[in-house]
Amino acid sequence: MISKNIQLDEQGRLKHFLSIEGFKRQHLVSILDAAEPFANVHEQAVKKVPLLRGKTIVNLFFEGSTRTLTTFELAAKRLSADVLNININTSATSKGESLLDMLHNLEAMHCDMFIVRHSQSGAAHLIAQHVSPHISVINAGDGCHSHPSQAMLDMFTIRRHKKEFSDLTVVIVGDILHSRVARSQIHALNTLGVTEVRVVAPKTLIPTKIETLGVHVYHDMQTALVGADVIIMLRLQKERMQGALLPSENEYYHQYGLSEKKLRYAKLDAIVMHPGPINRGVEIASSIADGPQSVILEQVTNGIAIRMAVMSQTLGRSSGGNV
Amino acid sequence: MTITSAIAPLELNNPLALETLLNTMYQAIKTKVAHFKKDDVIMIGIHTGGFWIAEKLYEKLDITAPLGSLNISFYRDDFTKIGLHPEVKPSQLPRGLDDKHIILVDDVLFTGRTVRAALNEIFDYGRPASVTLAVLLDRGGRELPIYAEIIGQKVTLEPGWQIKLCGPEPLKLVQNKC
């Protein structure tokens, strides 16, 4: 568990954004509120605002990403910041330079923010502990632990469709075991006070003691979907799977894939979400991914606004910017 | 020519005083926009006080484009000092500002920094033919070369005092120490 202190400064303002844990409801609502006006910036003829002019933001992606990297980069650019994307494969770390040495070099170039994605849980937290006080660190996904900006863009998307969190039943379907997105979503949904969070997956893809996070565990998808307002489908993370966790992709789709037939068990106005990238025909039918209840592409668009909000709040904390 | 009201000094507690100021602005704006084609005029109020004033004026004026609301939070020059305001409302501007005549409305004109930010934001939406600044009160103290063509009234405040508009219903001018 990441302590609250490292993410907030002495005045209680957002300094780093590493994990949903440690934030209270008002912190999360403040980020959601801050994102609202940023969602309109793309309507301007000049699609940017000068808020972070003169700031330098470094994308440190030790793990592959298209959506997250691109939306972080776009968010920074729409705030008029300068962005560096470090290609880790060709950087000096591949020549044996340690991670912290590389960070100190980037600090010496007067950068203001590191956006970190890493396959090791806790990587962003480690970096946040070692950077100079003026630098903010944002976790863009660490191992199986946390992906807080993804969870917040999901909360933003849910709020735009459903208004009140307190009336909602949210079902998260799929590879909970390997999903940092699911962990962050569960923390965010419970902090925002939804009625019920359900997780549904085969036993092999549900971590032990997941109930302690405040969720109800289901293994039968149809039962889990009854009365659902929001359905979040997760990607089957083949690259993280070791051992025989699943019989076959076909069998998985039959049991846990979201088909038209299964969707009928949810509420008529239920929205279908997916953090992407989607495996069509593995966890979700194409007709649903492209259908009227899908908000999957809206999630991508909202990702830019949420990331703009988090960047502005962390870098605008000199004496204000309370969360 | 700068158009100002004749009444002085400002009677803060008299609701009629505010009406008089609004009427002065209304008359001046009406005269100003008479030179333009009706469809070419766009009124924009600066969030929040300027927008409240603009709402009152817009009701009486014959302007076809919807009233715009401008929130300059993302364009302020003191962001790194004061941070992001936690409750920023999005700007709502009518589509297509190119070649339009904009009446930009604010409540109190002081240093001119808010108007500088507003102009920058407007030009990120398009290239208007002209921008006319209309304010309820001009309290002097400019730090930038910015001036209002339409003014409800000029006021002089004691050092360390500020004047602000509270609202939206009822609108009321309040003077207090900073």
XYZ file of C-alpha atoms in Angstrom:
501
model
C 0.000 0.000 0.000
C 1.343 3.396 -0.968
C 1.117 5.892 1.861
C -0.983 8.986 1.414
C 1.910 11.261 2.260
C 3.997 10.740 -0.820
C 1.158 11.612 -3.227
C 0.174 14.810 -1.424
C 2.437 17.663 -0.333
C 2.495 19.223 3.154
C -0.518 21.391 2.277
C -2.531 18.392 1.081
C -2.158 19.202 -2.619
C -1.635 16.623 -5.330
C 2.100 16.131 -5.869
C 2.435 12.673 -7.422
C -0.281 10.476 -8.880
C 0.797 6.900 -8.251
C -2.219 4.960 -7.060
C -5.891 5.486 -6.205
C -5.212 4.167 -2.697
C -4.639 6.967 -0.229
C -7.107 9.353 -1.840
C -10.418 10.311 -0.339
C -13.620 10.834 -2.255
C -13.150 14.599 -2.487
C -9.698 14.151 -4.045
C -11.095 11.961 -6.816
C -14.109 14.232 -7.381
C -11.759 17.208 -7.621
C -9.803 15.492 -10.416
C -13.044 14.596 -12.229
C -14.296 18.189 -11.900
C -10.992 19.596 -13.110
C -11.165 17.377 -16.200
C -14.565 18.714 -17.335
C -13.362 21.986 -18.916
C -10.352 20.237 -20.481
C -12.773 17.995 -22.390
C -13.782 21.092 -24.422
C -10.306 22.274 -25.435
C -10.413 20.288 -28.675
C -13.326 22.496 -29.815
C -10.996 25.499 -30.078
C -9.487 26.374 -33.453
C -6.131 26.251 -31.651
C -6.508 22.982 -29.738
C -4.341 23.936 -26.772
C -4.234 26.140 -23.681
C -1.082 27.829 -22.338
C -1.323 26.450 -18.790
C 1.929 24.436 -18.704
C 3.957 26.568 -21.104
C 7.633 26.240 -20.226
C 7.217 22.930 -18.367
C 9.030 19.825 -19.576
C 7.327 16.463 -19.257
C 9.178 13.193 -19.828
C 7.427 10.003 -20.875
C 9.415 7.097 -19.441
C 7.743 4.019 -20.855
C 9.655 0.865 -19.958
C 6.751 -1.165 -21.303
C 4.949 -0.930 -24.631
C 1.876 1.270 -24.993
C 0.031 3.079 -27.743
C -3.096 4.568 -26.190
C -1.655 5.585 -22.843
C 1.582 7.011 -24.258
C -0.231 8.899 -27.017
C -2.885 10.360 -24.748
C -0.311 11.430 -22.140
C 1.707 13.062 -24.918
C -1.369 14.772 -26.388
C -2.516 15.904 -22.939
C 0.879 17.497 -22.274
C 0.930 19.148 -25.694
C -2.612 20.492 -25.324
C -1.394 22.132 -22.104
C 1.508 23.657 -24.106
C 4.174 21.693 -22.211
C 7.264 20.343 -23.971
C 7.310 16.553 -24.149
C 10.198 14.121 -24.333
C 9.529 10.491 -25.158
C 12.487 8.416 -24.023
C 12.957 5.271 -26.036
C 14.090 2.902 -23.317
C 15.273 0.250 -25.754
C 17.890 2.586 -27.219
C 18.599 4.554 -24.016
C 21.665 4.227 -21.845
C 19.847 1.908 -19.418
C 20.325 -0.729 -22.079
C 24.071 0.056 -21.801
C 23.991 -0.688 -18.094
C 23.139 2.747 -16.664
C 21.009 2.365 -13.556
C 17.452 3.704 -13.514
C 18.242 6.247 -10.819
C 21.312 7.493 -12.682
C 19.167 8.017 -15.738
C 16.600 9.937 -13.654
C 19.272 12.168 -12.153
C 20.498 12.953 -15.660
C 16.994 13.916 -16.731
C 16.679 16.059 -13.602
C 19.914 17.792 -14.548
C 18.166 18.781 -17.781
C 15.527 20.600 -15.686
C 12.548 18.398 -16.428
C 9.397 18.914 -14.335
C 7.445 15.683 -14.566
C 8.032 11.989 -15.215
C 5.255 9.806 -16.574
C 6.302 6.242 -15.782
C 5.140 2.898 -17.096
C 6.966 -0.209 -15.954
C 6.336 -3.938 -15.826
C 7.454 -4.042 -12.175
C 4.853 -3.187 -9.527
C 5.980 -0.204 -7.456
C 8.339 1.271 -10.088
C 6.677 4.703 -10.213
C 6.546 4.788 -6.421
C 10.269 4.057 -6.216
C 11.016 6.830 -8.700
C 8.793 9.300 -6.813
C 10.783 8.590 -3.649
C 14.063 9.451 -5.333
C 13.323 12.499 -7.490
C 14.011 16.112 -6.497
C 11.208 17.833 -4.578
C 10.027 19.973 -7.506
C 9.423 16.965 -9.771
C 6.052 15.225 -10.032
C 5.691 11.575 -10.982
C 2.607 10.068 -12.598
C 2.124 6.315 -12.719
C 1.058 5.215 -16.200
C 0.827 1.573 -15.125
C 3.090 -0.539 -12.923
C 3.067 -4.330 -13.224
C -0.141 -5.832 -11.856
C -0.456 -3.084 -9.244
C -2.013 0.141 -10.417
C -3.052 2.280 -13.388
C -4.681 5.262 -11.695
C -5.155 7.578 -14.692
C -6.968 4.771 -16.554
C -9.268 4.269 -13.561
C -9.964 8.003 -13.390
C -10.797 8.284 -17.092
C -13.168 5.361 -16.580
C -14.802 7.125 -13.621
C -15.073 10.284 -15.755
C -16.753 8.305 -18.546
C -19.155 6.641 -16.083
C -20.052 9.988 -14.507
C -20.799 11.518 -17.913
C -23.337 8.747 -18.583
C -24.689 7.884 -15.160
C -24.332 11.066 -13.059
C -24.550 9.578 -9.532
C -22.082 6.897 -8.467
C -24.150 5.934 -5.435
C -26.888 4.256 -7.506
C -24.620 2.067 -9.605
C -23.865 -1.613 -9.880
C -20.615 -2.105 -11.770
C -19.454 -5.460 -13.120
C -15.811 -6.035 -14.030
C -15.334 -9.088 -16.227
C -12.209 -11.012 -17.101
C -8.574 -11.249 -16.185
C -8.714 -9.636 -12.738
C -5.554 -11.491 -11.679
C -3.204 -9.653 -14.017
C -5.152 -6.411 -14.278
C -3.726 -3.252 -12.698
C -6.659 -1.471 -14.325
C -9.157 -3.600 -12.370
C -7.377 -2.954 -9.062
C -7.395 0.801 -9.598
C -11.017 0.720 -10.799
C -12.141 -1.214 -7.718
C -10.452 1.311 -5.395
C -11.891 4.258 -7.328
C -15.432 2.845 -7.542
C -15.543 2.060 -3.830
C -14.027 5.425 -2.874
C -16.678 7.158 -4.988
C -19.353 5.112 -3.236
C -21.019 2.899 -5.854
C -23.706 0.508 -4.638
C -21.880 -2.652 -5.620
C -18.772 -3.769 -7.480
C -18.859 -7.289 -8.885
C -15.956 -9.139 -10.401
C -16.516 -12.142 -12.601
C -13.903 -14.535 -14.002
C -12.790 -18.129 -13.875
C -11.266 -19.061 -10.507
C -7.785 -19.119 -12.041
C -8.026 -15.429 -13.014
C -9.284 -14.080 -9.673
C -6.665 -13.221 -7.036
C -7.167 -14.749 -3.604
C -8.752 -12.502 -0.979
C -9.998 -10.042 -3.629
C -13.144 -9.701 -1.460
C -11.103 -7.642 0.991
C -11.068 -4.843 -1.602
C -14.857 -4.602 -1.274
C -16.103 -6.622 -4.242
C -18.492 -9.513 -4.752
C -16.982 -12.433 -6.623
C -18.928 -14.291 -9.319
C -17.912 -17.141 -11.572
C -21.106 -17.235 -13.620
C -21.303 -14.279 -15.952
C -25.059 -14.248 -16.519
C -25.785 -14.082 -12.796
C -23.233 -11.322 -12.363
C -24.704 -9.199 -15.164
C -28.245 -9.057 -13.740
C -29.032 -5.422 -12.889
C -25.663 -4.085 -14.082
C -25.435 -0.370 -14.942
C -21.831 -0.516 -16.096
C -19.971 -3.491 -17.600
C -16.204 -3.244 -17.771
C -14.574 -5.887 -19.950
C -10.890 -6.567 -19.418
C -8.388 -7.752 -21.965
C -7.073 -11.276 -21.654
C -3.429 -10.506 -20.929
C -1.732 -13.314 -22.763
C 1.707 -11.730 -22.296
C 1.391 -11.942 -18.521
C 0.050 -15.488 -18.363
C 2.286 -18.220 -17.130
C 0.978 -21.750 -16.824
C -2.343 -23.211 -17.834
C -4.817 -20.666 -16.476
C -7.340 -21.170 -19.281
C -8.522 -24.140 -21.312
C -8.767 -22.188 -24.618
C -9.734 -18.801 -26.005
C -12.892 -20.278 -27.518
C -13.943 -21.754 -24.223
C -13.182 -18.424 -22.509
C -15.355 -16.510 -24.983
C -18.167 -18.996 -24.500
C -18.076 -18.567 -20.716
C -16.895 -14.980 -20.176
C -16.986 -13.171 -23.527
C -19.615 -10.421 -23.781
C -22.110 -11.542 -26.413
C -25.442 -9.972 -27.406
C -27.201 -12.744 -25.517
C -25.333 -12.159 -22.260
C -25.673 -8.369 -22.536
C -29.473 -8.743 -22.289
C -29.087 -9.715 -18.616
C -27.785 -6.230 -17.771
C -29.978 -3.131 -17.523
C -31.229 -1.846 -20.875
C -29.233 1.366 -20.524
C -26.057 -0.322 -19.301
C -22.835 1.021 -20.802
C -20.044 -1.266 -21.968
C -16.451 -0.245 -21.312
C -13.032 -1.660 -22.124
C -9.622 -0.132 -21.373
C -8.252 -1.438 -24.686
C -6.678 -2.888 -26.642
C -9.662 -5.139 -27.328
C -9.435 -8.727 -28.492
C -12.525 -9.039 -30.671
C -14.145 -12.426 -30.315
C -12.056 -13.282 -27.236
C -13.543 -11.083 -24.501
C -16.091 -9.060 -26.462
C -18.216 -9.513 -29.590
C -17.469 -7.014 -32.371
C -21.144 -6.090 -32.592
C -21.040 -4.921 -28.964
C -17.650 -3.191 -29.163
C -19.017 -1.153 -32.092
C -22.606 -1.052 -30.824
C -24.764 1.667 -29.244
C -24.005 0.707 -25.635
C -20.242 0.798 -26.135
C -18.373 3.845 -24.786
C -14.935 2.405 -25.574
C -13.805 5.212 -27.888
C -15.202 7.852 -25.538
C -12.898 6.405 -22.891
C -9.939 7.144 -25.155
C -11.056 10.747 -25.723
C -11.735 11.253 -22.017
C -8.246 9.945 -21.247
C -6.783 13.160 -22.638
C -8.950 15.405 -20.424
C -8.234 13.368 -17.270
C -4.498 13.398 -17.933
C -4.606 17.154 -18.538
C -6.365 17.555 -15.182
C -3.831 15.426 -13.290
C -0.857 17.181 -14.921
C -2.292 20.633 -14.187
C -3.086 19.813 -10.587
C 0.345 18.338 -9.864
C 2.354 21.045 -11.641
C 0.111 23.916 -10.504
C 0.572 23.357 -6.812
C 3.064 26.134 -5.997
C 0.635 27.777 -3.612
C -2.805 26.743 -4.802
C -4.369 23.939 -6.802
C -5.860 22.218 -3.803
C -7.347 18.828 -4.414
C -14.512 58.240 -27.505
C -14.826 56.782 -24.021
C -18.438 56.649 -22.898
C -18.959 56.978 -19.160
C -21.895 57.527 -16.889
C -22.445 60.930 -15.279
C -23.497 59.634 -11.884
C -21.060 59.941 -8.977
C -20.154 58.861 -6.397
C -21.149 55.204 -6.682
C -23.974 54.278 -4.331
C -23.236 50.667 -3.500
C -26.371 49.995 -1.511
C -28.758 51.502 -3.975
C -29.997 48.850 -6.425
C -31.036 51.631 -8.794
C -27.382 52.637 -9.120
C -26.561 49.261 -10.682
C -29.542 49.621 -13.023
C -28.252 53.021 -14.057
C -24.817 51.622 -14.822
C -26.308 48.752 -16.835
C -28.467 51.211 -18.745
C -25.456 53.373 -19.542
C -23.689 50.282 -20.904
C -26.779 49.179 -22.818
C -27.166 52.531 -24.557
C -23.504 52.644 -25.504
C -23.446 49.061 -26.818
C -26.638 49.670 -28.785
C -25.040 52.690 -30.459
C -21.844 50.714 -31.103
C -23.448 47.639 -32.682
C -25.752 49.754 -34.869
C -22.733 50.110 -37.180
C -22.419 46.350 -37.636
C -24.525 43.763 -39.448
C -26.784 42.109 -36.875
C -25.459 38.613 -37.570
C -21.860 39.761 -37.167
C -22.175 40.708 -33.496
C -21.227 38.300 -30.712
C -21.441 39.140 -27.026
C -19.127 37.319 -24.629
C -19.150 37.665 -20.832
C -16.095 36.828 -18.736
C -16.906 34.220 -16.058
C -18.409 34.909 -13.562
C -19.249 38.590 -12.920
C -18.804 39.654 -16.523
C -21.155 36.910 -17.648
C -23.868 38.043 -15.205
C -23.623 41.601 -16.600
C -23.599 40.261 -20.160
C -26.787 38.242 -19.453
C -28.627 41.416 -18.409
C -27.430 43.351 -21.450
C -28.034 40.483 -23.884
C -31.698 40.251 -22.786
C -32.325 43.786 -24.020
C -30.137 43.815 -27.116
C -31.136 42.324 -30.443
C -28.221 39.935 -31.026
C -28.792 36.722 -33.015
C -25.741 34.695 -31.933
C -26.055 32.961 -28.547
C -24.381 34.664 -25.586
C -20.838 33.396 -25.011
C -19.237 32.643 -21.667
C -15.473 32.848 -21.303
C -13.524 31.239 -18.475
C -9.961 32.496 -18.572
C -8.538 30.138 -15.905
C -6.346 28.305 -18.423
C -4.946 31.584 -19.761
C -4.077 33.344 -16.501
C -0.534 34.628 -16.073
C -0.430 33.626 -12.405
C -1.142 29.883 -12.773
C 2.270 28.891 -11.423
C 1.682 31.168 -8.408
C -1.889 30.323 -7.502
C -2.447 26.949 -9.181
C -5.517 25.630 -10.899
C -8.841 26.739 -9.541
C -10.604 23.571 -8.401
C -13.909 24.406 -10.073
C -13.229 25.730 -13.524
C -16.306 25.849 -15.725
C -15.689 25.349 -19.427
C -15.874 28.304 -21.798
C -18.937 28.254 -24.055
C -18.379 30.349 -27.140
C -20.612 30.509 -30.230
C -19.076 28.713 -33.201
C -17.190 30.748 -35.775
C -15.624 33.877 -34.280
C -13.820 34.685 -37.530
C -14.676 38.163 -38.889
C -17.217 38.809 -36.121
C -17.474 41.944 -33.973
C -17.135 40.885 -30.360
C -18.489 42.816 -27.396
C -16.416 41.530 -24.485
C -18.089 42.202 -21.136
C -16.533 42.221 -17.659
C -17.611 43.563 -14.292
C -14.565 45.417 -12.962
C -11.582 46.551 -15.037
C -8.450 46.936 -12.915
C -4.945 45.757 -13.935
C -6.056 44.548 -17.382
C -4.568 41.074 -16.879
C -7.938 39.319 -17.067
C -8.687 41.054 -20.368
C -5.233 40.120 -21.702
C -5.998 36.470 -20.889
C -9.482 36.758 -22.418
C -8.088 38.168 -25.672
C -5.571 35.328 -25.911
C -8.317 32.762 -25.397
C -10.647 34.408 -27.937
C -7.897 34.313 -30.557
C -7.456 30.585 -29.933
C -11.060 30.204 -31.104
C -10.778 32.390 -34.193
C -9.865 35.772 -35.689
C -12.584 38.320 -34.953
C -12.928 41.531 -36.969
C -12.920 43.599 -33.780
C -13.185 43.308 -29.994
C -14.850 46.053 -27.964
C -14.395 45.954 -24.197
C -17.415 46.928 -22.108
C -17.129 47.050 -18.304
C -19.448 47.944 -15.467
C -16.737 49.710 -13.470
C -13.286 50.994 -14.368
C -11.250 51.409 -11.207
C -8.001 52.478 -12.903
C -4.667 50.892 -11.878
C -3.869 49.438 -15.289
C -0.665 47.374 -15.597
C -1.125 46.679 -19.307
C -2.059 48.841 -22.309
C -5.733 47.855 -22.253
C -8.721 50.164 -22.297
C -12.488 49.863 -22.223
C -14.500 51.743 -24.818
C -17.734 51.279 -22.906
C -17.756 51.968 -19.159
C -20.681 52.011 -16.706
C -18.747 54.258 -14.374
C -15.191 55.142 -13.393
C -14.491 54.746 -9.690
C -11.575 55.523 -7.405
C -10.891 53.171 -4.513
C -8.763 53.718 -1.419
C -5.521 51.718 -1.527
C -6.020 48.148 -0.252
C -9.728 48.057 -1.121
C -11.417 46.038 -3.800
C -14.853 46.060 -5.362
C -16.593 43.005 -6.722
C -19.898 41.970 -8.136
C -21.868 39.317 -6.239
C -24.697 37.417 -7.883
C -26.272 36.161 -9.970
C -29.589 37.038 -8.262
C -29.687 39.708 -7.075
C -26.620 41.371 -8.540
C -24.902 43.484 -5.936
C -21.664 45.445 -5.812
C -19.626 44.819 -2.668
C -16.617 46.794 -1.501
C -14.170 45.318 0.987
C -10.566 45.316 2.131
C -8.256 42.877 0.326
